[in-house]
Short mmCIF file of N, CA and C in Angstrom, two decimals:
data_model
loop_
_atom_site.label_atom_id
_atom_site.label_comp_id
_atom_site.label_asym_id
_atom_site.label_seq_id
_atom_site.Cartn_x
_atom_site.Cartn_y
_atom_site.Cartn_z
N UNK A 26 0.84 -1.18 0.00
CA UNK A 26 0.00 0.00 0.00
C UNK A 26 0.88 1.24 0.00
N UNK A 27 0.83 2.27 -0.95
CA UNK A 27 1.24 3.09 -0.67
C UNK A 27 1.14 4.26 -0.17
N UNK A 28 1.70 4.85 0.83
CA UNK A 28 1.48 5.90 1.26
C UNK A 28 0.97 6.80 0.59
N UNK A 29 1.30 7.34 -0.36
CA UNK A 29 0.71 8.38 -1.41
C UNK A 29 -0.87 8.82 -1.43
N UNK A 30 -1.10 7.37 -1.85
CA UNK A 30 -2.69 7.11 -1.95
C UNK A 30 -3.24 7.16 -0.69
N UNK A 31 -2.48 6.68 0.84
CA UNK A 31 -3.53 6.86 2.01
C UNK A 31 -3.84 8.44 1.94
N UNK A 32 -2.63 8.97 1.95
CA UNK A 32 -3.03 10.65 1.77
C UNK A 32 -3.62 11.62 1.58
N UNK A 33 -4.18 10.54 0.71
CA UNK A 33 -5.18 10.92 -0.14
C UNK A 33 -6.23 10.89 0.43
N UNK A 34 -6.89 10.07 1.15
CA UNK A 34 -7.82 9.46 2.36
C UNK A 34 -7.97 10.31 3.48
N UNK A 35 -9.30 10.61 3.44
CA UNK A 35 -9.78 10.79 5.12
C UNK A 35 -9.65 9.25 5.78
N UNK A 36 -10.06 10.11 7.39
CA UNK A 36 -9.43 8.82 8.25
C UNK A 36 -10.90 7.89 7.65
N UNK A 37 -11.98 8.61 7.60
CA UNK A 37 -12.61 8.18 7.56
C UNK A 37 -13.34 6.98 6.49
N UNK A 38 -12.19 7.81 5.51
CA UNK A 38 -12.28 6.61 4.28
C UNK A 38 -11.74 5.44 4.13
N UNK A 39 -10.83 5.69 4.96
CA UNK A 39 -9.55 4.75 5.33
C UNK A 39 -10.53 3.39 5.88
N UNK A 40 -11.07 4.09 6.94
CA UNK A 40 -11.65 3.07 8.15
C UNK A 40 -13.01 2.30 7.37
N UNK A 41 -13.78 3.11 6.31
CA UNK A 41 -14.66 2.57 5.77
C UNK A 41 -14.06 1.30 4.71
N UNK A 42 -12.72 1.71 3.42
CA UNK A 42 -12.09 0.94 3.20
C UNK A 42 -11.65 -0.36 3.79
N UNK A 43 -10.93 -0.04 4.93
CA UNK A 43 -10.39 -1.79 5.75
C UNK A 43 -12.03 -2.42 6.10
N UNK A 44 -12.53 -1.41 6.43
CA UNK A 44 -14.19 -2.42 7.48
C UNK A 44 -14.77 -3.08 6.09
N UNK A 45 -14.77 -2.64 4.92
CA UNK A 45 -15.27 -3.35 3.74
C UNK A 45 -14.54 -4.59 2.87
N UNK A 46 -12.94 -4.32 3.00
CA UNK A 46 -11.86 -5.16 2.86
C UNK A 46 -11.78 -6.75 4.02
N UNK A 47 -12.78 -6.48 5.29
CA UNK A 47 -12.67 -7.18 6.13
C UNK A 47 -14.09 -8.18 5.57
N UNK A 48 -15.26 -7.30 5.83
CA UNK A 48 -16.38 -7.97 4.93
C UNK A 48 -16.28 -8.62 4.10
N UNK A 49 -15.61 -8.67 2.66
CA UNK A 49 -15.55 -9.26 1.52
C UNK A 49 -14.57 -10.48 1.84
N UNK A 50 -13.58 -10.43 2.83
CA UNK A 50 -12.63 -11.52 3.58
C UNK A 50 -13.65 -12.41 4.40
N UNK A 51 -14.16 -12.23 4.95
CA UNK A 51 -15.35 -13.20 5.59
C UNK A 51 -16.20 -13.98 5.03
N UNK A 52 -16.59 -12.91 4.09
CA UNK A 52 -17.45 -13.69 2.82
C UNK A 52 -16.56 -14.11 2.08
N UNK A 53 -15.95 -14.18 1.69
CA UNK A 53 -15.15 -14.70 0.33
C UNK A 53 -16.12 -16.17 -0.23
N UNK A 54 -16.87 -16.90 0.41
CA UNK A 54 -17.86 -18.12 -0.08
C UNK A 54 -19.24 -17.62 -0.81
N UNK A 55 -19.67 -16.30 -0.44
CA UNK A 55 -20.95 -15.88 -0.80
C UNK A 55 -21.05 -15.23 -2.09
N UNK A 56 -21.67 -14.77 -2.54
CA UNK A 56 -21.84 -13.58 -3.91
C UNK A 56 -22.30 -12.68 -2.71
N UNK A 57 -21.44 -11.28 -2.95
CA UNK A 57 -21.31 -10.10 -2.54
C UNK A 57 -21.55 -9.02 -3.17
N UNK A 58 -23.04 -8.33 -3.03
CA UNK A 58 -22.84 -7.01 -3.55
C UNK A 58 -22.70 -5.45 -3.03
N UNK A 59 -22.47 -5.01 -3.44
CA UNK A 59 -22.21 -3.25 -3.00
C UNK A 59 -23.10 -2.95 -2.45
N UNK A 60 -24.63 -3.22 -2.65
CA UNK A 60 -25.54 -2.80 -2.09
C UNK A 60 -25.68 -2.75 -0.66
N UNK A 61 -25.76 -4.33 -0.41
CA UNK A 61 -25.72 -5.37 0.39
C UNK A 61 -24.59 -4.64 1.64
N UNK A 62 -23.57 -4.16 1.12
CA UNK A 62 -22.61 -3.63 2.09
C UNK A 62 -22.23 -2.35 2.58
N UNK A 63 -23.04 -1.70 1.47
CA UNK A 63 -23.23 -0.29 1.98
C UNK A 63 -24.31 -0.25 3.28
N UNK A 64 -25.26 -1.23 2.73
CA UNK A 64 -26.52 -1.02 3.86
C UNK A 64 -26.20 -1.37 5.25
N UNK A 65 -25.35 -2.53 4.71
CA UNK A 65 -24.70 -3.12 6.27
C UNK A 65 -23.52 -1.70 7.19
N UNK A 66 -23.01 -0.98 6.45
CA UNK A 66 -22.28 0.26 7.01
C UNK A 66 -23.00 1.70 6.80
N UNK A 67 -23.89 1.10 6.77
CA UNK A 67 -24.81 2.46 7.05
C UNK A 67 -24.26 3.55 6.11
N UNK A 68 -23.55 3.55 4.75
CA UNK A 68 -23.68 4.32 4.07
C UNK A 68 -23.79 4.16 2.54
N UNK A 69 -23.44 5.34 1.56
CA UNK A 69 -24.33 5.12 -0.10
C UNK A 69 -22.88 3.87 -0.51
N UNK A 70 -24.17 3.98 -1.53
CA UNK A 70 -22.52 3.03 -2.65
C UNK A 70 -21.87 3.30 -2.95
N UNK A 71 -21.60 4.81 -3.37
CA UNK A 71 -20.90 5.62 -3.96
C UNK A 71 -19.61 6.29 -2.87
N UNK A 72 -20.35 6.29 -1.87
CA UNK A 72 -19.41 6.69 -0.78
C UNK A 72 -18.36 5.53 -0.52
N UNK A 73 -19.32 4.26 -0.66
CA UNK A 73 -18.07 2.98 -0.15
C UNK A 73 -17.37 3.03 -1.05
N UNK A 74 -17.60 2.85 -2.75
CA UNK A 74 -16.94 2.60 -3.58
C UNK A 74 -16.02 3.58 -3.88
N UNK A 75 -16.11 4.36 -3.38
CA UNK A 75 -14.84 6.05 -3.65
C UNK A 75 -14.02 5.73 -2.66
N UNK A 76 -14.39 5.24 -1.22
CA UNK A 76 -13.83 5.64 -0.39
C UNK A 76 -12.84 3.82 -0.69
N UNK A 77 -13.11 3.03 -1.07
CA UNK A 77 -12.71 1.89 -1.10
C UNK A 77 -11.33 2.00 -2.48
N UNK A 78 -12.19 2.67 -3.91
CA UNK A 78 -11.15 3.01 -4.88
C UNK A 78 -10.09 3.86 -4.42
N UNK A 79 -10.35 4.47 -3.31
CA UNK A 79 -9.08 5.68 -3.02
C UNK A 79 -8.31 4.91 -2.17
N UNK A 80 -8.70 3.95 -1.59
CA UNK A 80 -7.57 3.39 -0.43
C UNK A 80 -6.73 2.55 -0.59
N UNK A 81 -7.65 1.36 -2.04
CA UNK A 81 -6.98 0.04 -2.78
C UNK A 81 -6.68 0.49 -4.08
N UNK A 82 -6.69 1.45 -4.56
CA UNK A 82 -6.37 1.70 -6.11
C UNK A 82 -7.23 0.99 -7.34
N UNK A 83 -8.23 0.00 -6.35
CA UNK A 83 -8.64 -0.88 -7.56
C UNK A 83 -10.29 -0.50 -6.92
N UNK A 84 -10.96 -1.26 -8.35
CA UNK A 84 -12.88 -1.04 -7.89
C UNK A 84 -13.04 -2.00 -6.75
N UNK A 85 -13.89 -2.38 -5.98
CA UNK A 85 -14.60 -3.39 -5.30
C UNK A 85 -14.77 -4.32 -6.18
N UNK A 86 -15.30 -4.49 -6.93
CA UNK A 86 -15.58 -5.71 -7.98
C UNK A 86 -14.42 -6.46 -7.90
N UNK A 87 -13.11 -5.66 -8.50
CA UNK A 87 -12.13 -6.57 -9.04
C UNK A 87 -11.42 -7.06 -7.75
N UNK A 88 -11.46 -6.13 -6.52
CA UNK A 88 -10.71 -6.71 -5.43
C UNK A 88 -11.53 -7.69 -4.72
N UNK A 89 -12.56 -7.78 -5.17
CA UNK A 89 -13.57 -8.94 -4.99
C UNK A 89 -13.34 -10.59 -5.60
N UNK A 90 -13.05 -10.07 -7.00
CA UNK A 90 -12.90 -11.00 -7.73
C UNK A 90 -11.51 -11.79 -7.35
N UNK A 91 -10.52 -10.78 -7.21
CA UNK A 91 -9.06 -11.24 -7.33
C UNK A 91 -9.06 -12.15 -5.93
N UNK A 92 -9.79 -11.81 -4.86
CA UNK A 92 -10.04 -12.53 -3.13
C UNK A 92 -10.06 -14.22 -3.51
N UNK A 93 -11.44 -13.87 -4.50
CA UNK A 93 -11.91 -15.22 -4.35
C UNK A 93 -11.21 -15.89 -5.52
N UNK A 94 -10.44 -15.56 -6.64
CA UNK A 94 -9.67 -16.44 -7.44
C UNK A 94 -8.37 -16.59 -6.61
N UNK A 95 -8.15 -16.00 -6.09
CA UNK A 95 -6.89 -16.24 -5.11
C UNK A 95 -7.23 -17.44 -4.12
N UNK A 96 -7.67 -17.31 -3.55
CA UNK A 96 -8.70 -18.77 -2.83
C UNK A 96 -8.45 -19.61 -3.21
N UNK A 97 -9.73 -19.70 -4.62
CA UNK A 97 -9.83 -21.08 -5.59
C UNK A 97 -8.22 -21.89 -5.71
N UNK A 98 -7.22 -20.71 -6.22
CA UNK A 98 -6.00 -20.95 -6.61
C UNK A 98 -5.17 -21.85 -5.97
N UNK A 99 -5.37 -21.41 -4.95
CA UNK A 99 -4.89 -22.13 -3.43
C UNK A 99 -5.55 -23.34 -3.18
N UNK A 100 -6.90 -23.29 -2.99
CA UNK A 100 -7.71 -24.68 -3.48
C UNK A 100 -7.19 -25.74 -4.31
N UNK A 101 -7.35 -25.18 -5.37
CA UNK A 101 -7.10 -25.98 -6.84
C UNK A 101 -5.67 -26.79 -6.55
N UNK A 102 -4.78 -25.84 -5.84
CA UNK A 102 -3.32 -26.52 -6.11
C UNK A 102 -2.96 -27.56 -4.93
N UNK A 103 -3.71 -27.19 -3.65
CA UNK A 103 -3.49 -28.34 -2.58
C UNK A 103 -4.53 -29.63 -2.13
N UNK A 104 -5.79 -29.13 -2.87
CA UNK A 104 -6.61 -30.02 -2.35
C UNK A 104 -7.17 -31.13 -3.23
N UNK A 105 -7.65 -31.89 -3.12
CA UNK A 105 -8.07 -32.74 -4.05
C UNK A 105 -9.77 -32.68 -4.59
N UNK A 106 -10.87 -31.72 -4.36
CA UNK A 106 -11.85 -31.26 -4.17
C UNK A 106 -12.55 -31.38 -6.25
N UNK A 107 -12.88 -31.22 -6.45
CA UNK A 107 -13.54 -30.83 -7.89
C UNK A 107 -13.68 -29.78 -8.28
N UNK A 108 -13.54 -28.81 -9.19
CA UNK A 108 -13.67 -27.65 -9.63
C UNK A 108 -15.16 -27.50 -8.99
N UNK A 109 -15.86 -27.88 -9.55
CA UNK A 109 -16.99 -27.57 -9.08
C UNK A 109 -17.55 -27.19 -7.44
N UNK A 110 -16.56 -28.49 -6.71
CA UNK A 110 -16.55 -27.98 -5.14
C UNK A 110 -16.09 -26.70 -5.15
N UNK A 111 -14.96 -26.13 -5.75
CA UNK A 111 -14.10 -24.99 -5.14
C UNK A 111 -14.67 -23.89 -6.07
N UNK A 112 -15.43 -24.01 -7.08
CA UNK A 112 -16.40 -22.50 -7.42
C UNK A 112 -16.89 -22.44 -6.18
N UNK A 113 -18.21 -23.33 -5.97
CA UNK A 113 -19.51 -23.53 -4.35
C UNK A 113 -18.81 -22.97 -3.36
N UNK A 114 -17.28 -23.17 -3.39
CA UNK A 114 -16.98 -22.56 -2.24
C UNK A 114 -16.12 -21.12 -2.24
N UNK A 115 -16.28 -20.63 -3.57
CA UNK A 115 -15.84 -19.56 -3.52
C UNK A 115 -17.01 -18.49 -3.88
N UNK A 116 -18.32 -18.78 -3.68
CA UNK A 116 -19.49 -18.38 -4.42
C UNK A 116 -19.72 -18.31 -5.60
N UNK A 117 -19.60 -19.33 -6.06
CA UNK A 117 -20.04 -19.46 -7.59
C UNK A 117 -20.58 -20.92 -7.57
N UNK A 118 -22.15 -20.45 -8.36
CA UNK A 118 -23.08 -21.62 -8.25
C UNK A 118 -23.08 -22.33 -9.78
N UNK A 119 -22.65 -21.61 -10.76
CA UNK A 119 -22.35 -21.47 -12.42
C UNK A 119 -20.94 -21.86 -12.00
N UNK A 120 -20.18 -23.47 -12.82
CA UNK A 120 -19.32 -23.81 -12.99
C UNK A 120 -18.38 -22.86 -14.38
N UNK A 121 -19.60 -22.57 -14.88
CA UNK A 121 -18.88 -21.91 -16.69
C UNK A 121 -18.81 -20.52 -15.29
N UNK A 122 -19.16 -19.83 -15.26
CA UNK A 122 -18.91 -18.54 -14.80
C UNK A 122 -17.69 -18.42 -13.56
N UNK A 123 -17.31 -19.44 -13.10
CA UNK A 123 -16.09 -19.56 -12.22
C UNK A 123 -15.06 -20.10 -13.46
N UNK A 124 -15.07 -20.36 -14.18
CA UNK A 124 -13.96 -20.85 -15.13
C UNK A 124 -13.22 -19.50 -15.92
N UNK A 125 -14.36 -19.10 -15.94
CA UNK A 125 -14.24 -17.81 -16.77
C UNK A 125 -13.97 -16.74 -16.13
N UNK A 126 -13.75 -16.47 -14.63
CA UNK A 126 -13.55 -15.71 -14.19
C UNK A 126 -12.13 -15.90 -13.90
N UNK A 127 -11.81 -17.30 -13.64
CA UNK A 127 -10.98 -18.05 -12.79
C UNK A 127 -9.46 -17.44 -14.01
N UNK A 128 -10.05 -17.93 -15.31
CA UNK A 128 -9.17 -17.61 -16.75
C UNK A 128 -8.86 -16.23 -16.61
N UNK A 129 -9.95 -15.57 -16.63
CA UNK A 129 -9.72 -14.02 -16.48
C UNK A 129 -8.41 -13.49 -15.41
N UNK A 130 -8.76 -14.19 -14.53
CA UNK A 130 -7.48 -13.61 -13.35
C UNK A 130 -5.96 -14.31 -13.60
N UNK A 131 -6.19 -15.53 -14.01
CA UNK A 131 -5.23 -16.26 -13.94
C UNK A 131 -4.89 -16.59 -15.78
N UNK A 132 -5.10 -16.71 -16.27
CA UNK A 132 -4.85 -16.50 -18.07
C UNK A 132 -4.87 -18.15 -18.32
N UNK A 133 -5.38 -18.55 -17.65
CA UNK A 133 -5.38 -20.27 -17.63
C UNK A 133 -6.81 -21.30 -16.93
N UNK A 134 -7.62 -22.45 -17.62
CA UNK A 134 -8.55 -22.84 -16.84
C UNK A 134 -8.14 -23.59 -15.40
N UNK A 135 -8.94 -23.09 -14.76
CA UNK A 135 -8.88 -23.80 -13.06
C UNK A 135 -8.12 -25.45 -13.66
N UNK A 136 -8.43 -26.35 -14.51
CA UNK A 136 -8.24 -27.47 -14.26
C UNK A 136 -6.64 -27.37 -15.08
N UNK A 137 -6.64 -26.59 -15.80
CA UNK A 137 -5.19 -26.12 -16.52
C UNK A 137 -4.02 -25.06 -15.04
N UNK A 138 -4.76 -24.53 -14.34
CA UNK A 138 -4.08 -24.21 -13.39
C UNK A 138 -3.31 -25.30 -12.44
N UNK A 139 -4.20 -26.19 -11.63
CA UNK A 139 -4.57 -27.21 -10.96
C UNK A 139 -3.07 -28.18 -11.60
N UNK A 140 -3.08 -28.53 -12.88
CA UNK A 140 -2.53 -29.56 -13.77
C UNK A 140 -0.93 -29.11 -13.92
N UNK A 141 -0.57 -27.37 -14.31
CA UNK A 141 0.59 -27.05 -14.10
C UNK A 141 0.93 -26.77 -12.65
N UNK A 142 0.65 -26.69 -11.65
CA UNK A 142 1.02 -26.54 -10.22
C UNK A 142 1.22 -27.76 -10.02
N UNK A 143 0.42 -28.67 -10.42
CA UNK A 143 1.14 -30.00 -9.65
C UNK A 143 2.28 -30.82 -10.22
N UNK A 144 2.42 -30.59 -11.63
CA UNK A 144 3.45 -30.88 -12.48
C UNK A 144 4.61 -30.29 -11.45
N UNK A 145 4.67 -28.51 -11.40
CA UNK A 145 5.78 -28.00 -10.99
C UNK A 145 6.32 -28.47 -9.67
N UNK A 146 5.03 -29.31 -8.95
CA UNK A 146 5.76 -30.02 -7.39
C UNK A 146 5.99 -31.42 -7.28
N UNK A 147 5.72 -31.97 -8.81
CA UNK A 147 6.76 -33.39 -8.74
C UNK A 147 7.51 -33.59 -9.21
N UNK A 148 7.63 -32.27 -9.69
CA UNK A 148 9.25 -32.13 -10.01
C UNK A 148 10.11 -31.70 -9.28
N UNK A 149 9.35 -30.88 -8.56
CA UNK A 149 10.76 -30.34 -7.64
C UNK A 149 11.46 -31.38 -6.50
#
């Protein structure tokens, strides 16, 4: 994080930022929306989502997205589970729509992820 950007921040944005960064960490299993979390902090969307873009540099969406492909990732490479388990458990009820998200973050399918990670640890 860089300083620059807290600077930029009231305290108050700051504090709305981490309390929403903490939310989306808890959930990381559910589908999460803005709505949903503004209401829960008692303020607009617009306020979370400014105050959230000014603190992480990135939208809510994508630091949403990147949580839970980061997860899966971790999933995929240690556990023995099914793609399909580790969408369900990253909130995704659509197997095509976790693949595709999964590609999006990672430039590779979950089972193409999964397949080079484990290659790279029987080899080592």
């Amino acid at each position: 994080m860089s300083t620059d950007r807290t600077q930029n921040c009231t305290k108050s944005q700051v504090e709305l930022a981490k309390n929403a960064s903490s939310y989306i960490l808890e959930r990381v299993d559910k589908h999460i929306t803005i709505r949903e979390m503004a209401d829960k902090m008692h303020v607009s969307q617009t306020q979370l989502k400014n105050s959230f873009r000014n603190y992480y540099g990135e939208s809510m969406y994508k630091y949403i997205r990147a949580r839970k492909m980061e997860m899966a990732a971790e999933k995929l490479a240690q556990e023995e589970l099914s793609v399909m388990e580790i969408a369900g458990m990253v909130g995704y009820e659509n197997c095509s729509k976790f693949a595709a998200a999964f590609r999006g973050e990672y430039g590779v399918s979950p089972s193409g992820y999964r397949k080079q990670h484990r290659k790279g640890i029987s080899e080592a």
